[in-house]
C-alpha atoms as a PDB file:
ATOM      1  CA  MET A   1     110.927-126.293 196.168  1.00  0.00           C
ATOM      2  CA  LYS A   2     108.361-126.046 198.975  1.00  0.00           C
ATOM      3  CA  VAL A   3     107.483-122.492 199.977  1.00  0.00           C
ATOM      4  CA  ALA A   4     104.856-120.834 202.185  1.00  0.00           C
ATOM      5  CA  VAL A   5     102.875-117.630 201.724  1.00  0.00           C
ATOM      6  CA  THR A   6     101.021-115.926 204.585  1.00  0.00           C
ATOM      7  CA  GLY A   7      98.078-113.771 203.557  1.00  0.00           C
ATOM      8  CA  ALA A   8      97.833-115.964 200.473  1.00  0.00           C
ATOM      9  CA  ALA A   9      94.172-115.113 199.819  1.00  0.00           C
ATOM     10  CA  GLY A  10      94.863-111.372 199.595  1.00  0.00           C
ATOM     11  CA  PHE A  11      95.633-109.147 196.620  1.00  0.00           C
ATOM     12  CA  VAL A  12      99.410-109.591 196.573  1.00  0.00           C
ATOM     13  CA  GLY A  13      99.077-113.151 197.897  1.00  0.00           C
ATOM     14  CA  THR A  14      96.851-114.279 195.033  1.00  0.00           C
ATOM     15  CA  ASN A  15      99.352-113.048 192.474  1.00  0.00           C
ATOM     16  CA  LEU A  16     102.373-114.386 194.347  1.00  0.00           C
ATOM     17  CA  VAL A  17     100.885-117.883 194.708  1.00  0.00           C
ATOM     18  CA  GLU A  18     100.163-117.964 190.967  1.00  0.00           C
ATOM     19  CA  ARG A  19     103.724-116.784 190.235  1.00  0.00           C
ATOM     20  CA  LEU A  20     105.268-119.426 192.518  1.00  0.00           C
ATOM     21  CA  VAL A  21     103.192-122.218 190.981  1.00  0.00           C
ATOM     22  CA  ALA A  22     104.176-121.033 187.494  1.00  0.00           C
ATOM     23  CA  ASP A  23     107.813-121.227 188.628  1.00  0.00           C
ATOM     24  CA  GLY A  24     107.311-124.866 189.633  1.00  0.00           C
ATOM     25  CA  HIS A  25     107.114-124.572 193.424  1.00  0.00           C
ATOM     26  CA  ASP A  26     104.873-126.421 195.878  1.00  0.00           C
ATOM     27  CA  VAL A  27     103.053-123.745 197.877  1.00  0.00           C
ATOM     28  CA  VAL A  28     101.631-123.859 201.408  1.00  0.00           C
ATOM     29  CA  ALA A  29      99.056-121.060 201.225  1.00  0.00           C
ATOM     30  CA  VAL A  30      98.333-119.749 204.731  1.00  0.00           C
ATOM     31  CA  ASP A  31      95.356-117.525 205.541  1.00  0.00           C
ATOM     32  CA  ARG A  32      92.423-117.226 207.916  1.00  0.00           C
ATOM     33  CA  VAL A  33      89.975-117.532 205.018  1.00  0.00           C
ATOM     34  CA  SER A  34      89.664-119.530 201.795  1.00  0.00           C
ATOM     35  CA  PRO A  35      87.576-117.394 199.413  1.00  0.00           C
ATOM     36  CA  ALA A  36      86.077-118.725 196.195  1.00  0.00           C
ATOM     37  CA  HIS A  37      88.813-117.218 194.020  1.00  0.00           C
ATOM     38  CA  CYS A  38      91.636-119.116 195.774  1.00  0.00           C
ATOM     39  CA  LEU A  39      93.818-121.056 193.377  1.00  0.00           C
ATOM     40  CA  ASP A  40      92.778-124.720 193.284  1.00  0.00           C
ATOM     41  CA  HIS A  41      95.917-126.466 192.094  1.00  0.00           C
ATOM     42  CA  PRO A  42      97.618-129.787 192.942  1.00  0.00           C
ATOM     43  CA  HIS A  43     100.772-127.893 193.957  1.00  0.00           C
ATOM     44  CA  VAL A  44      98.890-125.579 196.394  1.00  0.00           C
ATOM     45  CA  THR A  45      97.911-126.670 199.910  1.00  0.00           C
ATOM     46  CA  TRP A  46      95.688-124.279 201.843  1.00  0.00           C
ATOM     47  CA  ARG A  47      96.184-124.000 205.598  1.00  0.00           C
ATOM     48  CA  ARG A  48      94.070-121.924 207.968  1.00  0.00           C
ATOM     49  CA  ALA A  49      96.107-120.142 210.634  1.00  0.00           C
ATOM     50  CA  ASP A  50      95.994-116.885 212.573  1.00  0.00           C
ATOM     51  CA  VAL A  51      98.990-114.584 212.241  1.00  0.00           C
ATOM     52  CA  PHE A  52      99.346-114.477 216.034  1.00  0.00           C
ATOM     53  CA  ASP A  53      99.284-118.277 216.468  1.00  0.00           C
ATOM     54  CA  GLN A  54     103.008-118.992 216.423  1.00  0.00           C
ATOM     55  CA  ASP A  55     102.619-122.742 217.012  1.00  0.00           C
ATOM     56  CA  ALA A  56     100.135-123.181 214.141  1.00  0.00           C
ATOM     57  CA  LEU A  57     102.385-121.171 211.847  1.00  0.00           C
ATOM     58  CA  ALA A  58     105.454-123.213 212.779  1.00  0.00           C
ATOM     59  CA  GLU A  59     103.501-126.371 211.992  1.00  0.00           C
ATOM     60  CA  ALA A  60     102.469-124.935 208.603  1.00  0.00           C
ATOM     61  CA  PHE A  61     106.105-124.022 207.865  1.00  0.00           C
ATOM     62  CA  ALA A  62     107.437-127.537 208.547  1.00  0.00           C
ATOM     63  CA  GLY A  63     109.651-128.648 205.653  1.00  0.00           C
ATOM     64  CA  VAL A  64     109.377-125.238 203.944  1.00  0.00           C
ATOM     65  CA  ASP A  65     112.418-123.644 202.296  1.00  0.00           C
ATOM     66  CA  THR A  66     111.152-120.037 202.003  1.00  0.00           C
ATOM     67  CA  VAL A  67     108.385-118.107 203.770  1.00  0.00           C
ATOM     68  CA  TYR A  68     106.830-115.020 202.188  1.00  0.00           C
ATOM     69  CA  HIS A  69     105.062-112.933 204.840  1.00  0.00           C
ATOM     70  CA  LEU A  70     102.358-110.725 203.311  1.00  0.00           C
ATOM     71  CA  VAL A  71      99.826-110.302 206.113  1.00  0.00           C
ATOM     72  CA  ALA A  72      99.158-106.628 206.866  1.00  0.00           C
ATOM     73  CA  MET A  73      96.290-104.376 207.821  1.00  0.00           C
ATOM     74  CA  ILE A  74      96.119-101.304 205.586  1.00  0.00           C
ATOM     75  CA  THR A  75      94.359 -98.248 206.951  1.00  0.00           C
ATOM     76  CA  LEU A  76      94.392 -94.486 206.457  1.00  0.00           C
ATOM     77  CA  LYS A  77      93.440 -93.836 210.084  1.00  0.00           C
ATOM     78  CA  GLN A  78      95.682 -91.917 212.413  1.00  0.00           C
ATOM     79  CA  ALA A  79      95.330 -94.573 215.108  1.00  0.00           C
ATOM     80  CA  ASP A  80      94.116 -98.180 215.015  1.00  0.00           C
ATOM     81  CA  ASP A  81      95.096-100.690 217.709  1.00  0.00           C
ATOM     82  CA  LEU A  82      94.373-103.774 215.594  1.00  0.00           C
ATOM     83  CA  ALA A  83      96.370-102.479 212.620  1.00  0.00           C
ATOM     84  CA  TRP A  84      99.303-101.752 214.928  1.00  0.00           C
ATOM     85  CA  ARG A  85      99.172-105.267 216.396  1.00  0.00           C
ATOM     86  CA  VAL A  86      98.844-107.052 213.033  1.00  0.00           C
ATOM     87  CA  ASN A  87     101.672-105.045 211.473  1.00  0.00           C
ATOM     88  CA  THR A  88     104.063-105.441 214.411  1.00  0.00           C
ATOM     89  CA  ALA A  89     103.294-108.423 216.660  1.00  0.00           C
ATOM     90  CA  GLY A  90     102.050-110.333 213.616  1.00  0.00           C
ATOM     91  CA  VAL A  91     105.419-109.922 211.915  1.00  0.00           C
ATOM     92  CA  ALA A  92     107.245-111.000 215.072  1.00  0.00           C
ATOM     93  CA  ALA A  93     105.104-114.120 215.559  1.00  0.00           C
ATOM     94  CA  THR A  94     105.464-115.200 211.930  1.00  0.00           C
ATOM     95  CA  ALA A  95     109.226-114.635 211.934  1.00  0.00           C
ATOM     96  CA  ARG A  96     109.628-116.568 215.206  1.00  0.00           C
ATOM     97  CA  ALA A  97     107.593-119.429 213.738  1.00  0.00           C
ATOM     98  CA  ALA A  98     109.796-119.481 210.637  1.00  0.00           C
ATOM     99  CA  LEU A  99     112.930-119.546 212.792  1.00  0.00           C
ATOM    100  CA  ALA A 100     111.517-122.398 214.888  1.00  0.00           C
ATOM    101  CA  ALA A 101     110.623-124.347 211.738  1.00  0.00           C
ATOM    102  CA  GLY A 102     114.159-123.949 210.370  1.00  0.00           C
ATOM    103  CA  VAL A 103     113.229-122.254 207.088  1.00  0.00           C
ATOM    104  CA  ARG A 104     116.129-121.221 204.888  1.00  0.00           C
ATOM    105  CA  ARG A 105     114.865-117.737 204.006  1.00  0.00           C
ATOM    106  CA  PHE A 106     112.139-115.319 205.125  1.00  0.00           C
ATOM    107  CA  VAL A 107     110.877-112.568 202.795  1.00  0.00           C
ATOM    108  CA  HIS A 108     108.872-109.810 204.473  1.00  0.00           C
ATOM    109  CA  CYS A 109     106.605-107.663 202.323  1.00  0.00           C
ATOM    110  CA  SER A 110     106.647-104.287 204.062  1.00  0.00           C
ATOM    111  CA  SER A 111     105.750-100.984 202.342  1.00  0.00           C
ATOM    112  CA  ILE A 112     107.056 -97.673 201.020  1.00  0.00           C
ATOM    113  CA  HIS A 113     105.145 -96.268 204.006  1.00  0.00           C
ATOM    114  CA  SER A 114     107.814 -97.531 206.408  1.00  0.00           C
ATOM    115  CA  PHE A 115     109.952 -94.722 204.943  1.00  0.00           C
ATOM    116  CA  ASP A 116     109.106 -91.113 205.793  1.00  0.00           C
ATOM    117  CA  GLN A 117     107.760 -89.838 202.458  1.00  0.00           C
ATOM    118  CA  TYR A 118     107.052 -86.372 203.808  1.00  0.00           C
ATOM    119  CA  THR A 119     110.621 -85.150 204.150  1.00  0.00           C
ATOM    120  CA  ASP A 120     111.920 -82.296 202.025  1.00  0.00           C
ATOM    121  CA  SER A 121     114.403 -84.343 199.988  1.00  0.00           C
ATOM    122  CA  GLY A 122     111.852 -85.242 197.322  1.00  0.00           C
ATOM    123  CA  THR A 123     113.415 -88.691 196.826  1.00  0.00           C
ATOM    124  CA  VAL A 124     112.992 -91.928 198.771  1.00  0.00           C
ATOM    125  CA  ASP A 125     115.559 -94.713 198.658  1.00  0.00           C
ATOM    126  CA  GLU A 126     116.672 -97.398 201.110  1.00  0.00           C
ATOM    127  CA  THR A 127     118.795 -94.871 203.057  1.00  0.00           C
ATOM    128  CA  SER A 128     115.926 -92.410 203.637  1.00  0.00           C
ATOM    129  CA  ALA A 129     114.513 -91.508 207.052  1.00  0.00           C
ATOM    130  CA  ARG A 130     112.045 -93.983 208.544  1.00  0.00           C
ATOM    131  CA  SER A 131     108.477 -93.489 209.760  1.00  0.00           C
ATOM    132  CA  ASP A 132     109.028 -93.026 213.487  1.00  0.00           C
ATOM    133  CA  ASP A 133     107.336 -89.622 213.859  1.00  0.00           C
ATOM    134  CA  PRO A 134     104.283 -90.000 216.184  1.00  0.00           C
ATOM    135  CA  ALA A 135     102.399 -87.542 213.957  1.00  0.00           C
ATOM    136  CA  LEU A 136     102.485 -89.968 211.012  1.00  0.00           C
ATOM    137  CA  PRO A 137      99.488 -92.238 210.280  1.00  0.00           C
ATOM    138  CA  VAL A 138      99.387 -95.565 212.115  1.00  0.00           C
ATOM    139  CA  TYR A 139     100.033 -97.593 208.962  1.00  0.00           C
ATOM    140  CA  ASP A 140     103.307 -95.783 208.286  1.00  0.00           C
ATOM    141  CA  ARG A 141     104.503 -96.102 211.885  1.00  0.00           C
ATOM    142  CA  SER A 142     103.414 -99.729 212.228  1.00  0.00           C
ATOM    143  CA  LYS A 143     105.165-100.855 209.040  1.00  0.00           C
ATOM    144  CA  TRP A 144     108.453 -99.406 210.292  1.00  0.00           C
ATOM    145  CA  ALA A 145     107.881-100.896 213.749  1.00  0.00           C
ATOM    146  CA  GLY A 146     107.164-104.268 212.124  1.00  0.00           C
ATOM    147  CA  GLU A 147     110.524-104.167 210.366  1.00  0.00           C
ATOM    148  CA  GLN A 148     112.193-103.470 213.703  1.00  0.00           C
ATOM    149  CA  GLU A 149     110.460-106.528 215.194  1.00  0.00           C
ATOM    150  CA  LEU A 150     111.769-108.619 212.298  1.00  0.00           C
ATOM    151  CA  ARG A 151     115.313-107.369 212.855  1.00  0.00           C
ATOM    152  CA  LYS A 152     115.210-108.754 216.394  1.00  0.00           C
ATOM    153  CA  VAL A 153     114.567-112.215 214.939  1.00  0.00           C
ATOM    154  CA  ILE A 154     117.276-111.713 212.297  1.00  0.00           C
ATOM    155  CA  ALA A 155     119.664-111.032 215.177  1.00  0.00           C
ATOM    156  CA  ASP A 156     118.643-114.428 216.596  1.00  0.00           C
ATOM    157  CA  GLY A 157     119.563-116.200 213.365  1.00  0.00           C
ATOM    158  CA  LEU A 158     116.697-115.835 210.869  1.00  0.00           C
ATOM    159  CA  ASP A 159     117.847-115.236 207.275  1.00  0.00           C
ATOM    160  CA  ALA A 160     115.381-112.557 206.171  1.00  0.00           C
ATOM    161  CA  VAL A 161     115.093-109.789 203.584  1.00  0.00           C
ATOM    162  CA  ILE A 162     112.584-106.944 203.358  1.00  0.00           C
ATOM    163  CA  CYS A 163     110.761-105.630 200.291  1.00  0.00           C
ATOM    164  CA  ASN A 164     108.980-102.274 200.219  1.00  0.00           C
ATOM    165  CA  PRO A 165     106.423-101.957 197.402  1.00  0.00           C
ATOM    166  CA  THR A 166     104.960 -98.568 196.519  1.00  0.00           C
ATOM    167  CA  GLY A 167     101.255 -98.171 195.595  1.00  0.00           C
ATOM    168  CA  VAL A 168     100.158-101.615 194.377  1.00  0.00           C
ATOM    169  CA  TYR A 169      97.577-101.958 191.593  1.00  0.00           C
ATOM    170  CA  GLY A 170      96.702-104.058 188.547  1.00  0.00           C
ATOM    171  CA  PRO A 171      95.354-107.576 187.957  1.00  0.00           C
ATOM    172  CA  VAL A 172      94.544-110.068 189.409  1.00  0.00           C
ATOM    173  CA  ASP A 173      92.287-108.513 192.090  1.00  0.00           C
ATOM    174  CA  HIS A 174      88.995-109.950 193.305  1.00  0.00           C
ATOM    175  CA  GLY A 175      88.768-107.358 196.143  1.00  0.00           C
ATOM    176  CA  LEU A 176      89.091-104.586 194.939  1.00  0.00           C
ATOM    177  CA  SER A 177      91.989-102.675 196.499  1.00  0.00           C
ATOM    178  CA  ARG A 178      91.542 -98.952 197.110  1.00  0.00           C
ATOM    179  CA  ILE A 179      93.548 -97.975 194.032  1.00  0.00           C
ATOM    180  CA  ASN A 180      91.910-100.555 191.766  1.00  0.00           C
ATOM    181  CA  GLY A 181      88.497 -99.600 193.102  1.00  0.00           C
ATOM    182  CA  MET A 182      89.062 -95.950 192.213  1.00  0.00           C
ATOM    183  CA  LEU A 183      90.298 -96.912 188.757  1.00  0.00           C
ATOM    184  CA  ARG A 184      87.257 -99.144 188.235  1.00  0.00           C
ATOM    185  CA  ASP A 185      85.002 -96.188 189.081  1.00  0.00           C
ATOM    186  CA  GLY A 186      86.955 -94.069 186.613  1.00  0.00           C
ATOM    187  CA  ALA A 187      86.643 -96.740 183.926  1.00  0.00           C
ATOM    188  CA  GLN A 188      82.882 -96.762 184.466  1.00  0.00           C
ATOM    189  CA  GLY A 189      82.735 -93.002 183.860  1.00  0.00           C
ATOM    190  CA  LYS A 190      81.646 -92.248 187.432  1.00  0.00           C
ATOM    191  CA  VAL A 191      84.393 -89.760 188.325  1.00  0.00           C
ATOM    192  CA  PRO A 192      83.873 -86.241 186.889  1.00  0.00           C
ATOM    193  CA  LEU A 193      86.506 -84.659 189.181  1.00  0.00           C
ATOM    194  CA  PHE A 194      89.551 -86.036 190.972  1.00  0.00           C
ATOM    195  CA  PRO A 195      92.238 -84.512 193.224  1.00  0.00           C
ATOM    196  CA  GLU A 196      95.494 -83.415 191.665  1.00  0.00           C
ATOM    197  CA  GLY A 197      98.556 -85.378 192.680  1.00  0.00           C
ATOM    198  CA  SER A 198     100.720 -88.310 191.692  1.00  0.00           C
ATOM    199  CA  PHE A 199     102.123 -91.415 193.314  1.00  0.00           C
ATOM    200  CA  ASP A 200     104.560 -94.162 192.423  1.00  0.00           C
ATOM    201  CA  LEU A 201     102.398 -97.131 191.406  1.00  0.00           C
ATOM    202  CA  VAL A 202     103.677-100.665 190.871  1.00  0.00           C
ATOM    203  CA  ASP A 203     101.976-103.592 189.141  1.00  0.00           C
ATOM    204  CA  VAL A 204     101.066-106.331 191.630  1.00  0.00           C
ATOM    205  CA  ARG A 205     102.563-108.916 189.265  1.00  0.00           C
ATOM    206  CA  ASP A 206     105.881-107.063 189.402  1.00  0.00           C
ATOM    207  CA  VAL A 207     105.693-107.051 193.200  1.00  0.00           C
ATOM    208  CA  ALA A 208     105.214-110.829 193.130  1.00  0.00           C
ATOM    209  CA  ILE A 209     108.246-111.282 190.902  1.00  0.00           C
ATOM    210  CA  GLY A 210     110.254-108.796 192.947  1.00  0.00           C
ATOM    211  CA  LEU A 211     109.560-110.824 196.092  1.00  0.00           C
ATOM    212  CA  THR A 212     110.834-113.999 194.435  1.00  0.00           C
ATOM    213  CA  LEU A 213     113.928-112.169 193.190  1.00  0.00           C
ATOM    214  CA  ALA A 214     114.593-110.955 196.737  1.00  0.00           C
ATOM    215  CA  ALA A 215     114.262-114.519 198.005  1.00  0.00           C
ATOM    216  CA  GLU A 216     116.894-115.636 195.504  1.00  0.00           C
ATOM    217  CA  HIS A 217     119.312-112.697 195.363  1.00  0.00           C
ATOM    218  CA  GLY A 218     118.596-110.489 198.393  1.00  0.00           C
ATOM    219  CA  VAL A 219     121.143-109.885 201.141  1.00  0.00           C
ATOM    220  CA  THR A 220     120.137-110.779 204.694  1.00  0.00           C
ATOM    221  CA  GLY A 221     118.719-107.788 206.578  1.00  0.00           C
ATOM    222  CA  GLU A 222     118.560-105.519 203.530  1.00  0.00           C
ATOM    223  CA  ASN A 223     115.568-103.501 202.250  1.00  0.00           C
ATOM    224  CA  TYR A 224     114.594-103.353 198.572  1.00  0.00           C
ATOM    225  CA  LEU A 225     112.157-100.756 197.256  1.00  0.00           C
ATOM    226  CA  LEU A 226     109.846-102.233 194.615  1.00  0.00           C
ATOM    227  CA  GLY A 227     108.512 -99.248 192.689  1.00  0.00           C
ATOM    228  CA  GLY A 228     106.971 -98.848 189.276  1.00  0.00           C
ATOM    229  CA  GLU A 229     106.254 -95.503 187.694  1.00  0.00           C
ATOM    230  CA  GLN A 230     105.248 -92.059 188.933  1.00  0.00           C
ATOM    231  CA  VAL A 231     101.611 -91.767 187.850  1.00  0.00           C
ATOM    232  CA  ARG A 232      99.400 -88.691 187.860  1.00  0.00           C
ATOM    233  CA  ILE A 233      96.223 -90.281 189.218  1.00  0.00           C
ATOM    234  CA  PHE A 234      93.926 -87.931 187.301  1.00  0.00           C
ATOM    235  CA  ASP A 235      95.575 -89.014 184.040  1.00  0.00           C
ATOM    236  CA  ALA A 236      95.188 -92.684 184.988  1.00  0.00           C
ATOM    237  CA  MET A 237      91.468 -92.135 185.618  1.00  0.00           C
ATOM    238  CA  ARG A 238      91.072 -90.574 182.190  1.00  0.00           C
ATOM    239  CA  THR A 239      93.067 -93.377 180.552  1.00  0.00           C
ATOM    240  CA  VAL A 240      90.915 -96.216 181.894  1.00  0.00           C
ATOM    241  CA  ALA A 241      87.724 -94.320 181.027  1.00  0.00           C
ATOM    242  CA  GLY A 242      89.011 -93.886 177.483  1.00  0.00           C
ATOM    243  CA  LEU A 243      89.797 -97.595 177.194  1.00  0.00           C
ATOM    244  CA  CYS A 244      86.175 -98.328 178.033  1.00  0.00           C
ATOM    245  CA  GLY A 245      84.735 -95.563 175.853  1.00  0.00           C
ATOM    246  CA  ARG A 246      83.270 -93.903 178.938  1.00  0.00           C
ATOM    247  CA  PHE A 247      83.018 -90.354 180.253  1.00  0.00           C
ATOM    248  CA  ARG A 248      86.432 -89.020 181.238  1.00  0.00           C
ATOM    249  CA  ALA A 249      87.118 -86.920 184.314  1.00  0.00           C
ATOM    250  CA  LEU A 250      86.894 -83.236 183.402  1.00  0.00           C
ATOM    251  CA  ALA A 251      89.294 -81.554 185.801  1.00  0.00           C
ATOM    252  CA  ALA A 252      91.786 -82.145 188.579  1.00  0.00           C
ATOM    253  CA  ILE A 253      90.958 -80.418 191.854  1.00  0.00           C
ATOM    254  CA  PRO A 254      93.993 -78.464 193.162  1.00  0.00           C
ATOM    255  CA  LEU A 255      95.458 -80.045 196.274  1.00  0.00           C
ATOM    256  CA  PRO A 256      95.343 -76.809 198.321  1.00  0.00           C
ATOM    257  CA  VAL A 257      91.558 -76.855 197.871  1.00  0.00           C
ATOM    258  CA  ILE A 258      91.331 -80.474 199.015  1.00  0.00           C
ATOM    259  CA  LYS A 259      93.646 -79.781 201.947  1.00  0.00           C
ATOM    260  CA  ALA A 260      91.423 -76.905 203.056  1.00  0.00           C
ATOM    261  CA  ILE A 261      88.252 -79.015 203.195  1.00  0.00           C
ATOM    262  CA  VAL A 262      89.741 -82.137 204.834  1.00  0.00           C
ATOM    263  CA  PRO A 263      89.158 -80.893 208.422  1.00  0.00           C
ATOM    264  CA  VAL A 264      85.438 -80.710 207.618  1.00  0.00           C
ATOM    265  CA  ALA A 265      85.176 -83.703 205.276  1.00  0.00           C
ATOM    266  CA  GLU A 266      87.174 -86.174 207.394  1.00  0.00           C
ATOM    267  CA  PRO A 267      84.691 -86.378 210.318  1.00  0.00           C
ATOM    268  CA  ILE A 268      81.823 -86.783 207.823  1.00  0.00           C
ATOM    269  CA  SER A 269      83.710 -89.574 206.073  1.00  0.00           C
ATOM    270  CA  ARG A 270      84.205 -91.344 209.407  1.00  0.00           C
ATOM    271  CA  LEU A 271      80.460 -91.206 210.077  1.00  0.00           C
ATOM    272  CA  PHE A 272      79.966 -93.307 206.939  1.00  0.00           C
ATOM    273  CA  GLY A 273      82.674 -95.778 208.022  1.00  0.00           C
ATOM    274  CA  SER A 274      85.228 -94.616 205.453  1.00  0.00           C
ATOM    275  CA  ASP A 275      88.826 -93.437 205.821  1.00  0.00           C
ATOM    276  CA  LEU A 276      89.278 -92.418 202.181  1.00  0.00           C
ATOM    277  CA  VAL A 277      88.950 -88.716 202.991  1.00  0.00           C
ATOM    278  CA  SER A 278      91.632 -88.196 205.607  1.00  0.00           C
ATOM    279  CA  ARG A 279      94.833 -86.345 206.375  1.00  0.00           C
ATOM    280  CA  ALA A 280      96.740 -89.539 205.525  1.00  0.00           C
ATOM    281  CA  SER A 281      95.208 -89.934 202.069  1.00  0.00           C
ATOM    282  CA  ILE A 282      95.773 -86.304 201.151  1.00  0.00           C
ATOM    283  CA  SER A 283      99.277 -86.248 202.647  1.00  0.00           C
ATOM    284  CA  ALA A 284     100.275 -89.141 200.378  1.00  0.00           C
ATOM    285  CA  LEU A 285      99.261 -87.094 197.333  1.00  0.00           C
ATOM    286  CA  LEU A 286     100.933 -83.957 198.680  1.00  0.00           C
ATOM    287  CA  ALA A 287     104.239 -85.735 199.284  1.00  0.00           C
ATOM    288  CA  GLN A 288     104.658 -87.098 195.730  1.00  0.00           C
ATOM    289  CA  PRO A 289     108.208 -88.401 196.361  1.00  0.00           C
ATOM    290  CA  THR A 290     110.385 -89.807 193.608  1.00  0.00           C
ATOM    291  CA  VAL A 291     111.113 -93.436 194.476  1.00  0.00           C
ATOM    292  CA  ASP A 292     114.611 -94.613 193.592  1.00  0.00           C
ATOM    293  CA  ILE A 293     114.548 -98.355 192.768  1.00  0.00           C
ATOM    294  CA  THR A 294     118.185 -98.541 191.666  1.00  0.00           C
ATOM    295  CA  LYS A 295     119.092-101.000 194.423  1.00  0.00           C
ATOM    296  CA  ALA A 296     116.402-103.488 193.353  1.00  0.00           C
ATOM    297  CA  THR A 297     117.198-103.153 189.660  1.00  0.00           C
ATOM    298  CA  GLU A 298     120.957-103.517 190.084  1.00  0.00           C
ATOM    299  CA  HIS A 299     121.055-106.128 192.866  1.00  0.00           C
ATOM    300  CA  LEU A 300     117.951-108.200 192.093  1.00  0.00           C
ATOM    301  CA  GLY A 301     117.414-107.722 188.361  1.00  0.00           C
ATOM    302  CA  TYR A 302     114.019-106.096 189.021  1.00  0.00           C
ATOM    303  CA  ARG A 303     112.377-104.491 185.953  1.00  0.00           C
ATOM    304  CA  PRO A 304     108.826-103.134 186.420  1.00  0.00           C
ATOM    305  CA  ARG A 305     106.478-102.753 183.478  1.00  0.00           C
ATOM    306  CA  SER A 306     104.926 -99.467 182.314  1.00  0.00           C
ATOM    307  CA  SER A 307     101.794 -97.947 183.818  1.00  0.00           C
ATOM    308  CA  SER A 308     100.091 -97.915 180.399  1.00  0.00           C
ATOM    309  CA  ARG A 309     100.496-101.680 180.177  1.00  0.00           C
ATOM    310  CA  THR A 310      99.162-102.215 183.699  1.00  0.00           C
ATOM    311  CA  LEU A 311      96.141 -99.963 183.170  1.00  0.00           C
ATOM    312  CA  ALA A 312      95.234-101.793 179.959  1.00  0.00           C
ATOM    313  CA  ASP A 313      95.600-105.184 181.643  1.00  0.00           C
ATOM    314  CA  LEU A 314      93.552-104.041 184.633  1.00  0.00           C
ATOM    315  CA  VAL A 315      90.660-102.887 182.445  1.00  0.00           C
ATOM    316  CA  ALA A 316      90.743-106.190 180.545  1.00  0.00           C
ATOM    317  CA  PHE A 317      90.776-108.191 183.788  1.00  0.00           C
ATOM    318  CA  LEU A 318      87.918-106.210 185.361  1.00  0.00           C
ATOM    319  CA  ALA A 319      85.809-106.725 182.248  1.00  0.00           C
ATOM    320  CA  GLU A 320      86.598-110.436 181.949  1.00  0.00           C
ATOM    321  CA  SER A 321      85.994-111.093 185.658  1.00  0.00           C
ATOM    322  CA  GLY A 322      82.614-109.333 185.637  1.00  0.00           C
ATOM    323  CA  GLN A 323      83.699-106.501 187.942  1.00  0.00           C
ATOM    324  CA  MET A 324      83.128-103.721 185.416  1.00  0.00           C
ATOM    325  CA  GLY A 325      79.324-103.809 185.341  1.00  0.00           C
ATOM    326  CA  SER A 326      78.061-102.656 181.968  1.00  0.00           C
ATOM    327  CA  ALA A 327      81.341-100.960 181.091  1.00  0.00           C
ATOM    328  CA  ARG A 328      83.526-102.790 178.582  1.00  0.00           C
ATOM    329  CA  PRO A 329      86.600-101.761 176.633  1.00  0.00           C
ATOM    330  CA  SER A 330      85.527 -99.980 173.459  1.00  0.00           C
ATOM    331  CA  SER A 331      86.141-101.785 170.182  1.00  0.00           C
ATOM    332  CA  GLY A 332      88.854 -99.280 169.288  1.00  0.00           C
ATOM    333  CA  ALA A 333      90.658 -99.496 172.621  1.00  0.00           C
ATOM    334  CA  PRO A 334      94.402 -99.515 171.936  1.00  0.00           C
ATOM    335  CA  PHE A 335      95.468-102.392 174.139  1.00  0.00           C
ATOM    336  CA  THR A 336      96.058-106.120 174.136  1.00  0.00           C
ATOM    337  CA  PRO A 337      95.602-108.089 177.378  1.00  0.00           C
ATOM    338  CA  VAL A 338      98.879-109.473 178.725  1.00  0.00           C
ATOM    339  CA  LEU A 339      98.895-113.142 179.700  1.00  0.00           C
ATOM    340  CA  PRO A 340      99.719-113.753 183.389  1.00  0.00           C
ATOM    341  CA  ASP A 341     102.840-115.719 182.533  1.00  0.00           C
ATOM    342  CA  SER A 342     104.266-113.114 180.155  1.00  0.00           C
ATOM    343  CA  PRO A 343     107.805-112.286 181.368  1.00  0.00           C
ATOM    344  CA  ALA A 344     108.189-108.696 182.579  1.00  0.00           C
ATOM    345  CA  ILE A 345     111.361-109.186 184.590  1.00  0.00           C
ATOM    346  CA  THR A 346     114.748-110.350 183.409  1.00  0.00           C
ATOM    347  CA  PRO A 347     116.575-111.821 186.445  1.00  0.00           C
ATOM    348  CA  VAL A 348     120.310-111.237 186.710  1.00  0.00           C
END
């Protein structure tokens, strides 16, 4: 089958393209860039196209059965005009191009952030409130607005489904993503203290498989949360440091303390061009919702792997890819790297 992936050079895109090739598909990999780590394979054709160029996208989608739309701009800022445009108008343009090209199915990779995680229910599922509060960070609001743009095209005849991954981490990542970058620092023994808090984290390889399951089994217009496991981030930092025989974080900083210093620390962080210390980043840790993935497990056959397995695989990948510096897993590290084609999902 011929399929297309937008944002194919990104973190999720890299893993999805590898998954699709392993499943025997011919892949049109669409991105604005072609970095050195892009998969060079006879069944992968790279096409350069901008997410707003509807005509170029429609041309790239010619003869394609399924389009996976992954392009997004992730930010922790409260407002960002480019992120809003990419995450809304970019979705609309790509969906319109897919409709014009006559693709059979469109799979949109949205985010847990399109659901309001800061409600008092403590649990997020596909029926939860959406991120339409103007006080929410721009990423949250734009991901929900992007889904609304897609629904307009569904109403015009596009067969599309929506997947909502939680916090994505794990191999393969040549970036690194924010979460993987923090874990790499922890594995190197560079993090003596870390904020308290937990978040549902999902292996990027499970996201890739979940997207393909949605393409095969998903119902038009439906959302599917792709979660993994609720992980206390401080514990994850200590785990990866232990795997490398490095200094482990000593203590978790209480969230009320972090919350108190954010008003002072956030402007300083912005001066250095970073959004890591922000109301959005702290709010995500404060919310700590339980993510209910029952719909994906029962309807798609989705089965995410454990966080311990992902952390071990991530450390092995970072070491093997030269992204760990001098840190290496200690000889007694209790893990075995998992091969990329090892099955973690049993489809229904």
